[in-house]
Short mmCIF file of C-alpha atoms in Angstrom, two decimals:
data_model
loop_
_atom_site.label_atom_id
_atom_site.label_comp_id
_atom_site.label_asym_id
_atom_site.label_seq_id
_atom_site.Cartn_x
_atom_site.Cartn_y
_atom_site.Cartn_z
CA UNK A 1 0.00 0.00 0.00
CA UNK A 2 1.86 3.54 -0.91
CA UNK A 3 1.46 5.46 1.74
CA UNK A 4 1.41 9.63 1.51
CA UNK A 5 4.71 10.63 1.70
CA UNK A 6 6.07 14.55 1.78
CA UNK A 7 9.29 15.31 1.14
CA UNK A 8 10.88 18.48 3.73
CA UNK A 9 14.52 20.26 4.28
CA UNK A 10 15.97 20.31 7.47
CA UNK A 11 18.71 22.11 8.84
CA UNK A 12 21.59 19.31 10.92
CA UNK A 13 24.64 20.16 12.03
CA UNK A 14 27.43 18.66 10.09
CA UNK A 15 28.48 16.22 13.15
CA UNK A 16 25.21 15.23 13.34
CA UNK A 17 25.00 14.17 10.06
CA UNK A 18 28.30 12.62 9.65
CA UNK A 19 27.49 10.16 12.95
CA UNK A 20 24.01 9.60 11.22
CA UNK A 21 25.97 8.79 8.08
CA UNK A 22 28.48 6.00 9.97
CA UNK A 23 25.23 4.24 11.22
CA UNK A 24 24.15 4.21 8.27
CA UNK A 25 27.37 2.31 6.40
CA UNK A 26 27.16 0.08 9.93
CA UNK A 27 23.58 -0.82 9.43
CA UNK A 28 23.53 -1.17 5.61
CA UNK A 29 20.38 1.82 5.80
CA UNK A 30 19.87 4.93 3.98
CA UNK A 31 19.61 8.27 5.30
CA UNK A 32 15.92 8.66 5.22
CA UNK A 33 15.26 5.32 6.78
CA UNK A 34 17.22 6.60 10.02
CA UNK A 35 15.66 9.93 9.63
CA UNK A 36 11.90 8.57 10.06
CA UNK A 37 13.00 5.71 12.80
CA UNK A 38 14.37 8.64 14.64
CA UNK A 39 11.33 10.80 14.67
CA UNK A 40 9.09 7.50 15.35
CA UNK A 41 11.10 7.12 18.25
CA UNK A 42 11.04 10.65 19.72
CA UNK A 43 7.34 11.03 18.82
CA UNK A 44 6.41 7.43 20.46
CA UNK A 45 8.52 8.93 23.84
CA UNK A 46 6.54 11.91 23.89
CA UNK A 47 3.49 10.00 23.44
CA UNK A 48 4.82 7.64 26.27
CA UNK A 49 5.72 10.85 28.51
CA UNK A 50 1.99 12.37 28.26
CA UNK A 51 0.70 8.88 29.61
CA UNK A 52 3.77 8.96 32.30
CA UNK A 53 2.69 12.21 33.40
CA UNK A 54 -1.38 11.73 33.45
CA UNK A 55 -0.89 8.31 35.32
CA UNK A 56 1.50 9.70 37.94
CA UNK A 57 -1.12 12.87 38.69
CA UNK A 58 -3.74 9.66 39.04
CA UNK A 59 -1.48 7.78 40.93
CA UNK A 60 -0.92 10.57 43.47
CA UNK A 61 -4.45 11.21 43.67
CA UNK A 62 -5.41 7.15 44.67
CA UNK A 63 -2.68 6.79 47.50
CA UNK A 64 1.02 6.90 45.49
CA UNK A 65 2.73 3.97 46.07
CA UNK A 66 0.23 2.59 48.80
CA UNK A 67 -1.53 1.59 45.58
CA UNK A 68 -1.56 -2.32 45.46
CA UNK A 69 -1.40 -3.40 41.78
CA UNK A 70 -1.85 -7.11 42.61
CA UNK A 71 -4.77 -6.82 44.63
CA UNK A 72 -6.33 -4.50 42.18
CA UNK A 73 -5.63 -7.26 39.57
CA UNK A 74 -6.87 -10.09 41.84
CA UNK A 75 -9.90 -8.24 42.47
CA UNK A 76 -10.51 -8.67 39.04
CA UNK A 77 -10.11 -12.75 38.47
CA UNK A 78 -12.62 -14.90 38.30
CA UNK A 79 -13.52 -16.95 41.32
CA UNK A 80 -12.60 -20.43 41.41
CA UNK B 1 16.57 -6.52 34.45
CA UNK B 2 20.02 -8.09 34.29
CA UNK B 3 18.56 -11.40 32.96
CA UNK B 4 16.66 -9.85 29.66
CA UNK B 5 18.85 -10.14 26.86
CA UNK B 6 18.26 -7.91 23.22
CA UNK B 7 16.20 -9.95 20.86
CA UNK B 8 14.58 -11.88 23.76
CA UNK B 9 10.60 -12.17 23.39
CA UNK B 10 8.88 -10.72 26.57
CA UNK B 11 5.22 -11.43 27.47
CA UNK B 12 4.10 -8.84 29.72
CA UNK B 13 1.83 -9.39 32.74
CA UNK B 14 -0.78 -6.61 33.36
CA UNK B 15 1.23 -5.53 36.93
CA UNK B 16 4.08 -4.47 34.48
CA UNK B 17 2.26 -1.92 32.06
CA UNK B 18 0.90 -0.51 35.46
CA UNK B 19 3.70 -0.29 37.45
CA UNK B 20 5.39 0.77 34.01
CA UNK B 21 2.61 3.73 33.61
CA UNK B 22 2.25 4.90 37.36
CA UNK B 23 5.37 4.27 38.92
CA UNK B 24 8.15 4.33 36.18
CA UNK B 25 11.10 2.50 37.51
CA UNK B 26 12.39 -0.97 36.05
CA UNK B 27 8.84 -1.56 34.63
CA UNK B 28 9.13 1.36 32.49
CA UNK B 29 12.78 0.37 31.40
CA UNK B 30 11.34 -2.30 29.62
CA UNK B 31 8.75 -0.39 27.85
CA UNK B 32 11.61 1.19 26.89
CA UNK B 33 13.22 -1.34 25.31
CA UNK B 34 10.01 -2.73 23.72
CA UNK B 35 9.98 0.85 22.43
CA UNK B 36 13.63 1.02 20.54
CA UNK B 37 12.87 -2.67 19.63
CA UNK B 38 16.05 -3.92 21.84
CA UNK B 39 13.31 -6.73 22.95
CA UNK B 40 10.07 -7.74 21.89
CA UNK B 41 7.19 -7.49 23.80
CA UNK B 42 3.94 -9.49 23.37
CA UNK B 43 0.74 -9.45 25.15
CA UNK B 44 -3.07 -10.26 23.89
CA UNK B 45 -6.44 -9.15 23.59
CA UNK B 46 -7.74 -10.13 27.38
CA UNK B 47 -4.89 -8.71 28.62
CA UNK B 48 -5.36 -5.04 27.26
CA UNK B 49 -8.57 -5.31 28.25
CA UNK B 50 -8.13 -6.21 31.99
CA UNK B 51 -5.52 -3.03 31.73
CA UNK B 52 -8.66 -0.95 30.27
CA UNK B 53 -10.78 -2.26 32.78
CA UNK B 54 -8.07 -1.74 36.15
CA UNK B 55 -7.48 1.86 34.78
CA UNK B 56 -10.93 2.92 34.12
CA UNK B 57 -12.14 1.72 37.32
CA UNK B 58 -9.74 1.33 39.50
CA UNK B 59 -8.07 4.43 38.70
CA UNK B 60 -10.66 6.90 37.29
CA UNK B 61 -8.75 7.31 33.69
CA UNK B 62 -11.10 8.52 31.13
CA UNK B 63 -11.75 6.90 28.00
CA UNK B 64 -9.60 9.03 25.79
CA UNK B 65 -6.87 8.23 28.38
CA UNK B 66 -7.62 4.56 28.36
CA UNK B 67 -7.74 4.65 24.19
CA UNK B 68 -4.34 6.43 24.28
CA UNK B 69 -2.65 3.74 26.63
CA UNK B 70 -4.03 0.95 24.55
CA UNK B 71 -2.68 2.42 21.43
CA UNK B 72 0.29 2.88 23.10
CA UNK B 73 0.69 -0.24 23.62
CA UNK B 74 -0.65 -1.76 20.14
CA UNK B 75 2.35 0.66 18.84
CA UNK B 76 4.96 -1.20 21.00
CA UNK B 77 4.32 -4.49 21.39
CA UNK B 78 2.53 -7.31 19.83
CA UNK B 79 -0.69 -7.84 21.04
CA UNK B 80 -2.13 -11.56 19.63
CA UNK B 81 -5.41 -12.55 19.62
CA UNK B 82 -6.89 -14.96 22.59
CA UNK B 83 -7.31 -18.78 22.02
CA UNK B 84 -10.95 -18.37 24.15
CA UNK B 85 -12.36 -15.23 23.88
CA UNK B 86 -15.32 -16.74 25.60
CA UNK B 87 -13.20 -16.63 29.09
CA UNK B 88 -13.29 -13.12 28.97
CA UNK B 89 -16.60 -12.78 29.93
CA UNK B 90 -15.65 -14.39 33.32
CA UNK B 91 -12.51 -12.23 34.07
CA UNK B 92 -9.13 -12.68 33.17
CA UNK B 93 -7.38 -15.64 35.27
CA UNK B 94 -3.91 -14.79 36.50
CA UNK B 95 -2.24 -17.20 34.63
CA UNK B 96 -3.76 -15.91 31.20
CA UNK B 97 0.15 -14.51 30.48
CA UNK B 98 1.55 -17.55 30.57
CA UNK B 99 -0.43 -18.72 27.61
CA UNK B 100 0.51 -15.93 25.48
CA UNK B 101 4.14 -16.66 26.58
CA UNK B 102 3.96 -20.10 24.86
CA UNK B 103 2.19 -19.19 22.23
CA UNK B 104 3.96 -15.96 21.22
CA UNK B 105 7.53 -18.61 21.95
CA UNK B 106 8.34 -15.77 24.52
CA UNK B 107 12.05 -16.32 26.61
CA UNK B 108 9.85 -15.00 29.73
CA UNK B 109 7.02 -13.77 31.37
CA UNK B 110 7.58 -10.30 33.01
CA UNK B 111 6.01 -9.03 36.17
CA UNK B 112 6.22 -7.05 39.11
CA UNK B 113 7.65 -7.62 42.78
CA UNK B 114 5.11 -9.75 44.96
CA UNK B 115 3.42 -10.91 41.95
CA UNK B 116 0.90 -13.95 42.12
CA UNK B 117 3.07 -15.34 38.93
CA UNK B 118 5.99 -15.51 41.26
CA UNK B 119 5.24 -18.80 41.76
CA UNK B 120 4.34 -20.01 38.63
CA UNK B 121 8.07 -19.49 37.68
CA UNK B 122 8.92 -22.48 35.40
CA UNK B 123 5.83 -23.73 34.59
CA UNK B 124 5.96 -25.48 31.05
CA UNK B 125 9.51 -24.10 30.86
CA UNK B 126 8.97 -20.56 30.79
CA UNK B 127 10.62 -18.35 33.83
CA UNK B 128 8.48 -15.57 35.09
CA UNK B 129 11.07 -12.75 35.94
CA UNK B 130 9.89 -9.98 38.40
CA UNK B 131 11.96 -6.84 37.14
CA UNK B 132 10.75 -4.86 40.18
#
């Protein structure tokens, strides 16, 4: 399936580029490749640091770490 | 932590995406590394949706919160569909992750400190690994 693709200039500093540019001989990838794995990455952390920061505000708000995660779970099993 | 290795297969109890998402710590490490791909992490369909059900009401996240967290998730790790769905409808028994582990050919079931897998450690050849 092709998938939408736009094609944008950005501005790297030369080191930057040159390490990107020894991955990419060390991991048989082209630049682009590394380029959108990057930005995956950082944009799946951020995504990963909203969740981190609207659990630990719940967290806080049920007890902190007096929160028992098992017993919450076992709650939850069926009886047997 | 020590005894996770890159390339192993990880199935993922529901105390670890918890611990992982309220706490941080070693649980979130290995988000981490399900994240950057260093290991892969596999968990199913009943098991997201005991996570759904612990945060919504045990924990009072909304539903966008609860949709974000499960796409989270379906982003990171590989999430395999449940051999009897029909279980569900009784609750999720503990040892649910352990059949995912075989099936998925995971190296080890992760969990959390204190965990009620602790002693299911072995079973059918899989360890169970608490990672804190």
């Amino acid at each position: 399936m092709a998938q939408d693709i736009k094609i944008v200039s950005v501005s790297i500093p030369v080191d930057l580029v040159k390490e990107l540019d020894r991955v990419c001989d060390l991991e048989h990838r082209n630049r682009s490749e590394l380029y959108r794995e990057a930005l995956r990455q950082y944009l799946k952390l951020r995504r990963w640091q909203t969740l981190r920061e609207y659990s630990a505000a719940k967290a806080a708000a049920a007890g902190g770490r007096s929160i028992d995660i098992e017993k919450m779970i076992a709650e939850l099993a069926p009886q047997t | 932590m020590s005894e996770l290795g890159d390339g192993d297969t990880i199935a993922v109890d529901t105390a670890v995406w918890m611990d992982a998402l309220l706490f941080g710590g070693s649980s979130e490490e290995l988000v981490k590394l399900g994240m950057t791909g260093r290991v892969r992490l596999v968990t199913s369909e009943i098991l997201l949706g005991e996570l759904a059900e612990l945060l919504q009401r045990g924990l009072d996240y909304s539903d966008a919160a609860v949709h974000e967290v499960l796409r989270f998730i379906r982003d990171t790790a590989e999430v395999h569909d449940d051999l009897d769905a029909a279980a569900a409808g009784a609750g999720v028994p503990r040892e649910a992750v352990l059949d995912i582990a075989h099936r998925a050919g995971a190296t080890c079931v992760a969990t959390t400190d204190g965990s009620a897998l602790a002693p299911l450690d072995g079973r059918g050849g899989i360890p169970v690994i608490s990672i804190g």
